[in-house]
Amino acid sequence: MSIEVKNITKHYGKTCALNNVSLTFADNKIYGLLGRNGAGKSTLLNIISNRIFADSGTISIDGMPALENDAAIGRLYAMGEKTYYPESMRIKEVFKWTKLFYPQFDDAFARSLAEQFGLKLNKKIKSLSTGYLTIFKLVVALSVNTPYILLDEPVLGLDANNRDLFYRILLEKYSNNPFTIIISTHLIEEVANLIEDVVIIKEGQIICSEAREQLLANSYSVAGSAIAVDAYTAGKKLLGCEMLTGLKTAYIMGQPDCVTAGELEFAKIDLQKLFIQLTNA
Amino acid sequence: MQINTNSEKPIFLQIAEGLEDAILSGAFTEESQIPSITEISVNYKINPATALKGINMLADAGIVYKKRGLGMFVTTGAVEKLKDKRKQLFYQNFIEGLIAEAKRLQISKSEIQAMIEGGFEE
């Protein structure tokens, strides 16, 4: 059971948004889909969910081709930046209609989430603020109970309290009954410990797709005098460095040499720092 | 129990050690229940697999055990076991660092001995 992305290419005019992308999203895992602005994250999620179409390549969901296939597409729910509901529809009506399209939609759970977030069911979609529009979409996404949930910028416009509440609800639901969650976000620090696998997309290509723990275990930083650091990094796979009058910090892929400690200081790199180093121009 | 995400120490290890500390301090007594994977995961906003890894470390060491359908409980004798383990790690966790720093600062052995004696008298 998985979502298989095979050789997907997508152009917008002359701009190549996705360049021969292949990867697998396995079941019951939390994925972090990370990339800089314009890297192709939303394009990928929109192609997986059949909202836009690739120039070439295929998507299959649990072995079924996803293209124009209700049975396959019904296994996932994609929450994105666009709102696809009629603007004058009230939230409680959305719940009713969603149940028709997603039979596993849990109306009682949706109502309890709405209450926790302070989302009023009588409101019309067009009257919601940015934050509440996101909350409304999250409430639906967390209640449809499809095996795959795609969340594109799930915390856009949410205050710190509501972000905290969202992560808690997500983890509680996932922990009690695992499903696949693909989270695309720029707030890397907030999801760093939540996700199991990391997918990094840069200029339309996947540059990394592996377990977060493994990725982090295979990188480190070394700091010290510029001369000592330069001597140490010679011949190593250098990601980047920072200078502070004579003091240098270098970010390196691989495992640190156990020798030459003394004046050099070794540390691990957190996901956000590593992301910045990997995706810098 | 505090989790420091910037620490060099992996989070699953921090979970395991945090629970050990709580057992040593008596916050979780022997035969009492410890938090579930879901509770730990939600509370610290970490992947449940990470929480599971931490709890499994304690289960493998015989510090906690599973009651089917109920959850994880502290084993009888866990406190003694943890004290033994921590005593064995005491030299490496505290004494080695103390001596290294003393050497950097050129503090003599007798000065340290005096400090330790003073510390115990307080």
Short mmCIF file of C-alpha atoms in Angstrom, two decimals, chain A residues 38-145:
data_model
loop_
_atom_site.label_atom_id
_atom_site.label_comp_id
_atom_site.label_asym_id
_atom_site.label_seq_id
_atom_site.Cartn_x
_atom_site.Cartn_y
_atom_site.Cartn_z
CA GLY A 38 8.58 27.72 -5.94
CA ALA A 39 10.46 24.40 -5.56
CA GLY A 40 7.48 22.38 -6.81
CA LYS A 41 5.88 21.08 -3.59
CA SER A 42 2.35 22.22 -4.33
CA THR A 43 2.64 21.16 -7.97
CA LEU A 44 3.56 17.66 -6.84
CA LEU A 45 0.69 17.47 -4.33
CA ASN A 46 -1.78 18.84 -6.89
CA ILE A 47 -0.69 16.26 -9.45
CA ILE A 48 -0.99 13.41 -6.94
CA SER A 49 -4.52 14.55 -6.10
CA ASN A 50 -5.52 14.97 -9.78
CA ARG A 51 -6.15 18.70 -9.51
CA ILE A 52 -3.66 19.39 -12.26
CA PHE A 53 -2.16 17.01 -14.76
CA ALA A 54 1.44 16.09 -15.45
CA ASP A 55 3.01 16.41 -18.90
CA SER A 56 4.31 12.88 -18.49
CA GLY A 57 4.69 10.21 -15.85
CA THR A 58 2.21 8.31 -13.70
CA ILE A 59 0.78 8.32 -10.19
CA SER A 60 -0.62 5.16 -8.68
CA ILE A 61 -2.42 4.83 -5.37
CA ASP A 62 -2.42 1.39 -3.76
CA GLY A 63 -1.64 -0.09 -7.16
CA MET A 64 -4.43 1.75 -9.01
CA PRO A 65 -3.63 4.42 -11.60
CA ALA A 66 -4.75 7.74 -10.12
CA LEU A 67 -5.57 9.56 -13.34
CA GLU A 68 -9.34 10.24 -13.53
CA ASN A 69 -9.94 7.25 -11.25
CA ASP A 70 -12.45 7.89 -8.44
CA ALA A 71 -11.62 4.68 -6.61
CA ALA A 72 -7.94 5.66 -6.36
CA ILE A 73 -8.48 9.35 -5.67
CA GLY A 74 -11.10 8.56 -3.02
CA ARG A 75 -8.31 7.00 -0.95
CA LEU A 76 -6.71 10.38 -0.39
CA TYR A 77 -7.75 13.80 0.76
CA ALA A 78 -5.73 16.85 -0.22
CA MET A 79 -5.92 20.08 1.73
CA GLY A 80 -4.35 22.95 -0.14
CA GLU A 81 -4.09 26.67 -0.36
CA LYS A 82 -7.14 26.99 -2.64
CA THR A 83 -10.67 26.65 -1.31
CA TYR A 84 -12.79 24.43 -3.51
CA TYR A 85 -16.08 24.79 -1.67
CA PRO A 86 -18.87 27.17 -2.73
CA GLU A 87 -18.22 30.45 -0.92
CA SER A 88 -21.72 30.87 0.47
CA MET A 89 -21.89 27.35 1.90
CA ARG A 90 -22.08 27.07 5.68
CA ILE A 91 -19.56 24.87 7.47
CA LYS A 92 -22.16 22.41 8.74
CA GLU A 93 -23.37 22.01 5.14
CA VAL A 94 -19.80 21.28 4.02
CA PHE A 95 -19.67 18.52 6.61
CA LYS A 96 -22.91 17.06 5.22
CA TRP A 97 -21.66 17.15 1.62
CA THR A 98 -18.22 15.83 2.50
CA LYS A 99 -19.87 12.76 4.02
CA LEU A 100 -21.44 12.03 0.61
CA PHE A 101 -18.07 12.06 -1.12
CA TYR A 102 -16.07 10.50 1.72
CA PRO A 103 -18.28 7.89 3.42
CA GLN A 104 -15.75 7.51 6.27
CA PHE A 105 -16.11 11.19 7.19
CA ASP A 106 -16.74 11.38 10.95
CA ASP A 107 -19.26 14.15 11.53
CA ALA A 108 -19.15 13.91 15.32
CA PHE A 109 -15.33 14.12 15.31
CA ALA A 110 -15.44 17.12 12.95
CA ARG A 111 -17.88 18.90 15.26
CA SER A 112 -15.71 18.23 18.30
CA LEU A 113 -12.64 19.57 16.47
CA ALA A 114 -14.59 22.66 15.38
CA GLU A 115 -15.49 23.26 18.99
CA GLN A 116 -11.89 22.85 20.18
CA PHE A 117 -10.72 25.40 17.61
CA GLY A 118 -13.66 27.73 18.21
CA LEU A 119 -14.91 27.35 14.64
CA LYS A 120 -18.61 28.23 14.37
CA LEU A 121 -20.59 25.76 12.25
CA ASN A 122 -23.12 28.35 11.10
CA LYS A 123 -20.49 30.54 9.46
CA LYS A 124 -20.29 30.81 5.71
CA ILE A 125 -16.96 30.01 4.13
CA LYS A 126 -16.60 33.49 2.64
CA SER A 127 -16.85 35.04 6.10
CA LEU A 128 -13.86 33.16 7.53
CA SER A 129 -10.55 34.91 8.27
CA THR A 130 -7.29 33.49 6.86
CA GLY A 131 -6.63 31.57 10.06
CA TYR A 132 -10.15 30.19 10.36
CA LEU A 133 -10.21 29.23 6.69
CA THR A 134 -7.14 27.07 7.40
CA ILE A 135 -8.77 25.69 10.56
CA PHE A 136 -11.92 24.84 8.62
CA LYS A 137 -9.90 22.94 6.00
CA LEU A 138 -7.90 21.14 8.69
CA VAL A 139 -11.05 20.06 10.49
CA VAL A 140 -12.34 18.48 7.28
CA ALA A 141 -8.96 16.91 6.45
CA LEU A 142 -8.67 15.38 9.93
CA SER A 143 -12.18 13.96 9.78
CA VAL A 144 -12.39 12.32 6.34
CA ASN A 145 -10.49 9.20 7.46
#
